[in-house]
PDB file of C-alpha atoms in Angstrom:
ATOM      1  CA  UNK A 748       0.000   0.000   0.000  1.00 83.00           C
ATOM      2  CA  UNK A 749       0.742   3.600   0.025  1.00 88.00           C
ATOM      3  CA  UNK A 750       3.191   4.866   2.250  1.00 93.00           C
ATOM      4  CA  UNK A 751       5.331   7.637   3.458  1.00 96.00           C
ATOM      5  CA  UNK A 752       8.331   7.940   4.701  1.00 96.00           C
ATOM      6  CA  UNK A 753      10.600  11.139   6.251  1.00 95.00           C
ATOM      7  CA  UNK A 754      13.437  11.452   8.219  1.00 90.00           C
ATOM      8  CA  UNK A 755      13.560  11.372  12.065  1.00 88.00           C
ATOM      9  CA  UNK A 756      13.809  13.469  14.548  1.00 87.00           C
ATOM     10  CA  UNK A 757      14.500  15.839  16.692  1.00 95.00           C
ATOM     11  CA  UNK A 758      16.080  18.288  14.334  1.00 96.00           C
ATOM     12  CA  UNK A 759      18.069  21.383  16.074  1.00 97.00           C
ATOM     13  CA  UNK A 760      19.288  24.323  14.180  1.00 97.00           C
ATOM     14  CA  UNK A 761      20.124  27.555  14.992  1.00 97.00           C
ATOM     15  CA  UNK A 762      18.262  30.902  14.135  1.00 97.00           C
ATOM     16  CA  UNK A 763      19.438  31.858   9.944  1.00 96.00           C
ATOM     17  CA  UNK A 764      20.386  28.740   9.215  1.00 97.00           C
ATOM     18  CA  UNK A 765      19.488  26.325   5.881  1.00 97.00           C
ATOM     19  CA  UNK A 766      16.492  23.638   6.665  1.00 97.00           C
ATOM     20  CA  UNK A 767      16.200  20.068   4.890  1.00 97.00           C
ATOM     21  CA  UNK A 768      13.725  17.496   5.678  1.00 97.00           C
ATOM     22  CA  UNK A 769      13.493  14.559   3.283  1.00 97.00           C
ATOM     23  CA  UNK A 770      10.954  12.572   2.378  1.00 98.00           C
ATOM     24  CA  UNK A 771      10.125   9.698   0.170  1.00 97.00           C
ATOM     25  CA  UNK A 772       6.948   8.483  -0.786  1.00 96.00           C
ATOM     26  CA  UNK A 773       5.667   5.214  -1.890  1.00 94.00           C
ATOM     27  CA  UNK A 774       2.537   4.869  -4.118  1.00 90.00           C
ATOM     28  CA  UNK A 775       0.715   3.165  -6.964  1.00 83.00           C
ATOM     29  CA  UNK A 776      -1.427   5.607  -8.161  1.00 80.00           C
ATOM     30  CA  UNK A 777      -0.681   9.398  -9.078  1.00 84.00           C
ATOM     31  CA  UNK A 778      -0.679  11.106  -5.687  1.00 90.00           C
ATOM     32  CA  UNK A 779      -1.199  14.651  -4.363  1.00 90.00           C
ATOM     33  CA  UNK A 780       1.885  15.293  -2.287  1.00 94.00           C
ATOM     34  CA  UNK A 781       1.342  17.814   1.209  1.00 94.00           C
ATOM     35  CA  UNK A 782       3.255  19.260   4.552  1.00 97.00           C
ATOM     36  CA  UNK A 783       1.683  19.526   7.202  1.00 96.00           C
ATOM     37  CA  UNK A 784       3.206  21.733  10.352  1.00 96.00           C
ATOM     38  CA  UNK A 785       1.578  20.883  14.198  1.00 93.00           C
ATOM     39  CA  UNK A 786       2.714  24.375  15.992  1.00 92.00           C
ATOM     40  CA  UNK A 787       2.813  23.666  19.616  1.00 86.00           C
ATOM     41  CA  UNK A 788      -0.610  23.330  21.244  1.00 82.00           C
ATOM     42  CA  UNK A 789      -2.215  23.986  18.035  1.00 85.00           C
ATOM     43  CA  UNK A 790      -3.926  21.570  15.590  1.00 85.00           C
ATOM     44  CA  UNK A 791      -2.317  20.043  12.410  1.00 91.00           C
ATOM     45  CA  UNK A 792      -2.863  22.696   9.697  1.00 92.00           C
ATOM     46  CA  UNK A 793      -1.793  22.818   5.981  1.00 93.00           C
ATOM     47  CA  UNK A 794       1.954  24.148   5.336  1.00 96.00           C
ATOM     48  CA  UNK A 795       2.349  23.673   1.050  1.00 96.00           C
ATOM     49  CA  UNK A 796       0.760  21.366  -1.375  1.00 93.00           C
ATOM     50  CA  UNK A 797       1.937  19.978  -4.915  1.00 94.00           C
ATOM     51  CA  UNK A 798      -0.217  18.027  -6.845  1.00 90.00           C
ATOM     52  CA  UNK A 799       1.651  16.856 -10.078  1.00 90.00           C
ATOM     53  CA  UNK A 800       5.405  15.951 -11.110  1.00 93.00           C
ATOM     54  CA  UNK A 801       7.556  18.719 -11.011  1.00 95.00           C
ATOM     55  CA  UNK A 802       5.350  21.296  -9.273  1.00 95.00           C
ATOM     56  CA  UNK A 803       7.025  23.377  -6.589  1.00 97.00           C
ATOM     57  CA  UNK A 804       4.578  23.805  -3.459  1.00 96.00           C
ATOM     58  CA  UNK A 805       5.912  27.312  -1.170  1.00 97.00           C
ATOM     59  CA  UNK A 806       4.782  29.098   1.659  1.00 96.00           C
ATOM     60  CA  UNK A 807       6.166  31.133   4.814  1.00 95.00           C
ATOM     61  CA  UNK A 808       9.579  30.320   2.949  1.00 96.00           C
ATOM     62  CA  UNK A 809       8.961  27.043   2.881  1.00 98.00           C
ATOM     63  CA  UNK A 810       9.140  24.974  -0.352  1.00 98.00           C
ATOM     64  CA  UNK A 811       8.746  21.242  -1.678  1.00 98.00           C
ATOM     65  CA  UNK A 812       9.592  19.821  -5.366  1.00 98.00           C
ATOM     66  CA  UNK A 813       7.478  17.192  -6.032  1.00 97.00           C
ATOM     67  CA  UNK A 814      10.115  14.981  -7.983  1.00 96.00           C
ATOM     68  CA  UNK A 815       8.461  11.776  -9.427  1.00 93.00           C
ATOM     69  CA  UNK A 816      11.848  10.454 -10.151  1.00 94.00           C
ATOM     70  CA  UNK A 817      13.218   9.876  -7.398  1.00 95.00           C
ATOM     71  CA  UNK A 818       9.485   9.454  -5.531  1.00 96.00           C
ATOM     72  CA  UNK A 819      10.843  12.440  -2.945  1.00 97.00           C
ATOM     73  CA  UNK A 820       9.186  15.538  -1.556  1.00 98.00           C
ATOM     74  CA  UNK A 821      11.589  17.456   0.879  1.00 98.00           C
ATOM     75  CA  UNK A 822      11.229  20.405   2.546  1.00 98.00           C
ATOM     76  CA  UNK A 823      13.421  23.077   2.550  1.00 98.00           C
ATOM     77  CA  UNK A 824      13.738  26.755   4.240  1.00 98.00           C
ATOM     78  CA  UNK A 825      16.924  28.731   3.699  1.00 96.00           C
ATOM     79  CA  UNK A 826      16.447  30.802   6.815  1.00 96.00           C
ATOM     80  CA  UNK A 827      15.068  29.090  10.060  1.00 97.00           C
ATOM     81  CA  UNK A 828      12.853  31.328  13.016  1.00 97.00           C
ATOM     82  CA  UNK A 829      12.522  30.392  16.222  1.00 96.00           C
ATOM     83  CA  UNK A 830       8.677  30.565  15.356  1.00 96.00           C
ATOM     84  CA  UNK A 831       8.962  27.657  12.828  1.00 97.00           C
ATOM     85  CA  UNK A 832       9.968  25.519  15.904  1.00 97.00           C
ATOM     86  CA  UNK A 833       6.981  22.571  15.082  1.00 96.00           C
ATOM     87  CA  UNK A 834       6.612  19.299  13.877  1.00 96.00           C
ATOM     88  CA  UNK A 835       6.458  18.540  10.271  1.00 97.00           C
ATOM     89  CA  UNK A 836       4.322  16.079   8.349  1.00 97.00           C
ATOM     90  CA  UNK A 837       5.025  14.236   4.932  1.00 97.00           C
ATOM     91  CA  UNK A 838       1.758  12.924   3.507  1.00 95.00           C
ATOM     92  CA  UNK A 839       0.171  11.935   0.246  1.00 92.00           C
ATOM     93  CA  UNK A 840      -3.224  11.296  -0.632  1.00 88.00           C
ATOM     94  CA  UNK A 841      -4.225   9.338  -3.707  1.00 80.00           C
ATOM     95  CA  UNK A 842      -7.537   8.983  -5.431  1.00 71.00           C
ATOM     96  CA  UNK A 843      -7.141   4.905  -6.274  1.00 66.00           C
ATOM     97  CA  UNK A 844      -6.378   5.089  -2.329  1.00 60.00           C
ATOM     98  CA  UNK A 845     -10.342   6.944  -1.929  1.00 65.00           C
ATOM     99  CA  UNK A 846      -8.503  10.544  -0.476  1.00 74.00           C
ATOM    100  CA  UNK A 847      -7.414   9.707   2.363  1.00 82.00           C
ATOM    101  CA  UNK A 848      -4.162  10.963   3.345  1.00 88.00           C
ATOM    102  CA  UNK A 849      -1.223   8.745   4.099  1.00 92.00           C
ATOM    103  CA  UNK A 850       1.053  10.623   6.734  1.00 94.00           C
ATOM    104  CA  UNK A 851       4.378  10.060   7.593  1.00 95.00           C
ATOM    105  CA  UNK A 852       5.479  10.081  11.873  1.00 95.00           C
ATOM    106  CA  UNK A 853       6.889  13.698  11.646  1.00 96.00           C
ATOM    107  CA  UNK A 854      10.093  15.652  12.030  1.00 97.00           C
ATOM    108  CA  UNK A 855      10.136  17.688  14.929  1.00 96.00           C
ATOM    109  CA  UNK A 856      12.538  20.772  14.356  1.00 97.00           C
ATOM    110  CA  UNK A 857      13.694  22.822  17.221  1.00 97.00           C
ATOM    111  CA  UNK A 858      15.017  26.191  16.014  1.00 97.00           C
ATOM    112  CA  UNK A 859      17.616  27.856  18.980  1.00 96.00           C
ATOM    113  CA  UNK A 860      17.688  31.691  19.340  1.00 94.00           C
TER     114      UNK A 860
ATOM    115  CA  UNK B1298     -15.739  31.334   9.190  1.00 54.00           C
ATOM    116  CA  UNK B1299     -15.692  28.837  11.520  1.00 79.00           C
ATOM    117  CA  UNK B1300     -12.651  25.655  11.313  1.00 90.00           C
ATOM    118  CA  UNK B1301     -13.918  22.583  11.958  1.00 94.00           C
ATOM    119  CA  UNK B1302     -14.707  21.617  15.604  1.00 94.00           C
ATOM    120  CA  UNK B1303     -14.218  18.715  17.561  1.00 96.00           C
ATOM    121  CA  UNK B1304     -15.749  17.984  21.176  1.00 96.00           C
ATOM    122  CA  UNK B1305     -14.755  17.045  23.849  1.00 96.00           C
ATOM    123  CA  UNK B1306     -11.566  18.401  23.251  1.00 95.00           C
ATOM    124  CA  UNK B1307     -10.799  15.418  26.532  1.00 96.00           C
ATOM    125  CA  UNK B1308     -12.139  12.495  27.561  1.00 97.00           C
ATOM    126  CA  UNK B1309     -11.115  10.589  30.136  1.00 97.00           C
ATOM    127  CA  UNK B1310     -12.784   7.031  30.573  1.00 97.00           C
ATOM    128  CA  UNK B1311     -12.512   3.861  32.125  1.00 97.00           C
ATOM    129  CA  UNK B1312     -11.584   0.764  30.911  1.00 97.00           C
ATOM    130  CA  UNK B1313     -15.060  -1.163  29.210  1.00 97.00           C
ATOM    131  CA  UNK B1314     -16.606   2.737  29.059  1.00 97.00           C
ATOM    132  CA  UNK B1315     -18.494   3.360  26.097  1.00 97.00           C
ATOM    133  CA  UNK B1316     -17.352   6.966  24.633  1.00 98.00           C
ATOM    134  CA  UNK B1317     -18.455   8.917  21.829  1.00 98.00           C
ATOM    135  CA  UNK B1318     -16.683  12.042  19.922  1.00 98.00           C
ATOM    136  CA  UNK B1319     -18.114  14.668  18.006  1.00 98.00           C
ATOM    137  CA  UNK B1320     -16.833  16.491  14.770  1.00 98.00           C
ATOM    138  CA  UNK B1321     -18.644  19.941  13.144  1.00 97.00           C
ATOM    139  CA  UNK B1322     -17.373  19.698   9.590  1.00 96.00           C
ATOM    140  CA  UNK B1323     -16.872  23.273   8.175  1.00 93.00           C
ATOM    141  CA  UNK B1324     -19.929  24.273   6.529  1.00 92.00           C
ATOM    142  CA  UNK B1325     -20.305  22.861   2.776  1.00 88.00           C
ATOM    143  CA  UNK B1326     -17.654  20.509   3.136  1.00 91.00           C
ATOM    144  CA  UNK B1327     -18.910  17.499   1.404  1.00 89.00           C
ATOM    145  CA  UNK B1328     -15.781  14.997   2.322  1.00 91.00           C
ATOM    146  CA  UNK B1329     -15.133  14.370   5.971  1.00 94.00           C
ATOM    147  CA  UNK B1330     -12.320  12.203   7.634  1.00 94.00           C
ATOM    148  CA  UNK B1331     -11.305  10.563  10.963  1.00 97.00           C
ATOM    149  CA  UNK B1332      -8.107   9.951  12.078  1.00 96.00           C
ATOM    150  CA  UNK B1333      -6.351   8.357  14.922  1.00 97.00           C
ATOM    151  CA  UNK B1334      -3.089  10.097  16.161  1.00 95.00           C
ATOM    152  CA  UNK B1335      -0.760   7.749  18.633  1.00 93.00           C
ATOM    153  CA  UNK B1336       1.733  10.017  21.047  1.00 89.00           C
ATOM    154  CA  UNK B1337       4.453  11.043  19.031  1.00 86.00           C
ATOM    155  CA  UNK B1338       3.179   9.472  15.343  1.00 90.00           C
ATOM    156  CA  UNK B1339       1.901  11.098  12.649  1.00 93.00           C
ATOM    157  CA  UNK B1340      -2.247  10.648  12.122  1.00 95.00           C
ATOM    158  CA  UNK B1341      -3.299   6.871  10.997  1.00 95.00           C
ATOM    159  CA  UNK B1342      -6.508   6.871   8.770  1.00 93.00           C
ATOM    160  CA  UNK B1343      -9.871   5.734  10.555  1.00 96.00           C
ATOM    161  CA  UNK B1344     -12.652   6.273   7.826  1.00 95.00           C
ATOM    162  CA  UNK B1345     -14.427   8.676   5.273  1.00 91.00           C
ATOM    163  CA  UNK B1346     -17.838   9.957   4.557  1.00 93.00           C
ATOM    164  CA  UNK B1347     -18.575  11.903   1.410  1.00 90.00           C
ATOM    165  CA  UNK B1348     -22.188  13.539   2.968  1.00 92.00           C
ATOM    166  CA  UNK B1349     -23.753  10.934   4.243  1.00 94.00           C
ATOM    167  CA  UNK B1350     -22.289   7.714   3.046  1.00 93.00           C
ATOM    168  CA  UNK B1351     -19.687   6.041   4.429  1.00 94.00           C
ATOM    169  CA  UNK B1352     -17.033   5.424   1.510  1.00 90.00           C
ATOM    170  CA  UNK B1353     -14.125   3.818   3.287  1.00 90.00           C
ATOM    171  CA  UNK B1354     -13.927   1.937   6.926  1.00 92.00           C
ATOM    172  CA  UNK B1355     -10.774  -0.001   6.552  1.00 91.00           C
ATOM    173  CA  UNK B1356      -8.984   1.387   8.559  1.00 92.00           C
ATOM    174  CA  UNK B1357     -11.479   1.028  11.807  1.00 96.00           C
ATOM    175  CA  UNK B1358      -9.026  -1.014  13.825  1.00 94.00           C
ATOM    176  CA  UNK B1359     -11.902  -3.203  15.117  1.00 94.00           C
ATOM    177  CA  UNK B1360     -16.008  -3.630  15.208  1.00 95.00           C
ATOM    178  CA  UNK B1361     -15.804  -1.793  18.578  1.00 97.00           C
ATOM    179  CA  UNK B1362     -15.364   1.306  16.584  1.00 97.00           C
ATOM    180  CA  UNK B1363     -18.235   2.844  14.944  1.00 97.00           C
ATOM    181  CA  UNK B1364     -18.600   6.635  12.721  1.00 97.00           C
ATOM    182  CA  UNK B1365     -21.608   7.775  11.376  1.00 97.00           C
ATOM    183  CA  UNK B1366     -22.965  11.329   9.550  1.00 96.00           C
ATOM    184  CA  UNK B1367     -26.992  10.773   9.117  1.00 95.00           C
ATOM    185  CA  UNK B1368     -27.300  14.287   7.674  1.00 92.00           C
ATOM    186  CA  UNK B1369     -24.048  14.321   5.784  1.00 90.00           C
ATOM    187  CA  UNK B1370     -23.217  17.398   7.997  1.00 93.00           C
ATOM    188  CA  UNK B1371     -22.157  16.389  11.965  1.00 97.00           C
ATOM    189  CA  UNK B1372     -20.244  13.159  12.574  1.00 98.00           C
ATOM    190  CA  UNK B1373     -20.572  11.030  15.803  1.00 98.00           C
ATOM    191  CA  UNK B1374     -17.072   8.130  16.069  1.00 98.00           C
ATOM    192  CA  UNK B1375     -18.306   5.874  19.032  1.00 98.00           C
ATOM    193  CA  UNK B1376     -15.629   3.547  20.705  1.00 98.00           C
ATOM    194  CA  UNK B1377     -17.289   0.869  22.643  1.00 97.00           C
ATOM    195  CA  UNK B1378     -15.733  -0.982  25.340  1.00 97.00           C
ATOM    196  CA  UNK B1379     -13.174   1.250  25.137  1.00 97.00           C
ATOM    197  CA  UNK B1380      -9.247  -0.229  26.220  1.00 97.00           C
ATOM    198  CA  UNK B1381      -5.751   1.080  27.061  1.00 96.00           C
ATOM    199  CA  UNK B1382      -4.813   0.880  23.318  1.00 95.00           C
ATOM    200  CA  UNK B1383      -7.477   3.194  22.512  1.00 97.00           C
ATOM    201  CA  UNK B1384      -5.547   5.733  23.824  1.00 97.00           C
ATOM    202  CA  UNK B1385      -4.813   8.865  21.076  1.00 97.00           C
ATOM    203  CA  UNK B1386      -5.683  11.683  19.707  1.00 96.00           C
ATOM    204  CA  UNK B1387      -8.400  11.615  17.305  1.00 97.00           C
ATOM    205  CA  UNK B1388      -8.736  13.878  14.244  1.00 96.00           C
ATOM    206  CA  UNK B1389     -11.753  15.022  12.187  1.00 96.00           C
ATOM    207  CA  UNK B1390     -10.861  16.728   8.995  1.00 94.00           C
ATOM    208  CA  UNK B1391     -13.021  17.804   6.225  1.00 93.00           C
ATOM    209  CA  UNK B1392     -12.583  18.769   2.509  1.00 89.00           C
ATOM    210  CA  UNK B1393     -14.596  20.677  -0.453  1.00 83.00           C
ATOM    211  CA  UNK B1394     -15.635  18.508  -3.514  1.00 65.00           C
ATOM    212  CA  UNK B1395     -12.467  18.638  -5.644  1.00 60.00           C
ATOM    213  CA  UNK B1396     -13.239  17.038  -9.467  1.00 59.00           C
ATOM    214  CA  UNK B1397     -11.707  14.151  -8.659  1.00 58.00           C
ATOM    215  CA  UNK B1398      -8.469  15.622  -7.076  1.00 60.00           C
ATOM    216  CA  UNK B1399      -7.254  14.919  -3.885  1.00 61.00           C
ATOM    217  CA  UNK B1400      -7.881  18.186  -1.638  1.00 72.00           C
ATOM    218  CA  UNK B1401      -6.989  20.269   1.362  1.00 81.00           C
ATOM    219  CA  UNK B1402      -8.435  18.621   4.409  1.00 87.00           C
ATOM    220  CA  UNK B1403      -8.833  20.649   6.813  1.00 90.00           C
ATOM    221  CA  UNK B1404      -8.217  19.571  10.532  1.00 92.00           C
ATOM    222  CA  UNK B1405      -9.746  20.312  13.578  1.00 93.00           C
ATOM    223  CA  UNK B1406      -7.980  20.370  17.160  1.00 92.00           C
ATOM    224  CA  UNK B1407      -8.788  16.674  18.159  1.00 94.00           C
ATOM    225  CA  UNK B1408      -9.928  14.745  21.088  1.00 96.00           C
ATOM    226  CA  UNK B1409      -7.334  13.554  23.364  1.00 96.00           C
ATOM    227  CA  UNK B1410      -8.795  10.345  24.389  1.00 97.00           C
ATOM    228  CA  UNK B1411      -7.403   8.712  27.372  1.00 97.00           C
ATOM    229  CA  UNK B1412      -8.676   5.214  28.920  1.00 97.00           C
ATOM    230  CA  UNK B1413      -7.484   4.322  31.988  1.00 96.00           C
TER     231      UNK B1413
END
């Protein structure tokens, strides 16, 4: 079945500096590709989407390349806040698979003053 | 415009209690989802209605759990008997009608359900 797959955590980085976190995908079908951010006491709310090969998804500073080839979706930032201090989650959601969205167990990023 | 809402945002029960969670869709959503969110994991898919009907149970992880949406509007997910392992998080999200194309769910705050 569909699944998804994205690097542990916790990640630490200071304030300024260059974000990565990777994640493959697995899936039969032709999937819509999402992050998702969890901001501490809040609920899980929609970072960027991409729903075809080769379409960037961007927001806050945040962006994802949805690359078919190599079944990835990685986020990226090239200037970390403390604010962005969250957890971040990988997920796809396929129409063979009826919508529902396949998430990965998160990244949680700690961002340092 | 209202998010969608989920009540009680806790419940605490007893082992055997029967316990039953509440989701307000946002308004005109036609596709609504549960999910089941262990401590530190990412959400695990319970079921989907699109208005009324319920399209997809499998992954209600046994016949103790139960989700309904009679008006295609509010949905009720019952846990009977509830046990330890029951213990999570769970999620309501809804989405617009998309063509065909999987959509933005939107998520609401969750119940934290925990079974002593």
């Amino acid at each position: 079945g569909d699944s998804v797959t994205q690097m542990e955590g916790p990640v630490t980085l200071s304030e300024e500096a260059f974000l990565t976190i990777n994640c493959t995908y697995t899936a039969t079908g032709y999937p819509s590709l999402f992050w998702y951010v969890q901001y501490p006491g809040e609920g899980l709310q929609l970072l960027l989407k991409a729903t075809k090969a080769d379409d960037k998804g961007s927001n806050k500073g945040f962006e994802a390349t949805y690359r078919k080839e190599t079944t990835s979706f990685h986020l990226e930032k090239g200037s970390v806040q403390v604010s962005d201090s969250a957890v971040y989650f990988c997920a796809l959601s396929d129409r063979s698979g009826g919508f529902k969205t396949i998430f990965g167990a998160g990244t949680r990023l700690f961002v340092k003053a | 415009g209202a998010g969608v809402s989920q009540s009680p945002r806790y419940k605490v029960a007893k082992r055997g209690q029967d316990v039953a969670l509440r989701c307000d869709p946002i308004s005109g959503h036609v596709s609504l989802f549960w999910y089941q969110q262990a401590l530190g994991q990412g959400p695990e898919f319970l079921t989907y209605f699109q208005n009324e009907a319920q399209l997809d149970k499998s992954g209600l992880p046994s016949d103790r759990f139960f989700a309904e949406r009679p008006e295609g509007s509010v949905s009720t997910l019952k846990i009977q008997r509830t046990q330890q392992e029951d213990s999570a998080v769970y999620l309501c999200a809804s989405s617009l009608p998309s063509g065909g194309v999987p959509d933005t769910q939107y998520f609401g705050p969750g119940t934290r359900l925990t079974v002593l």
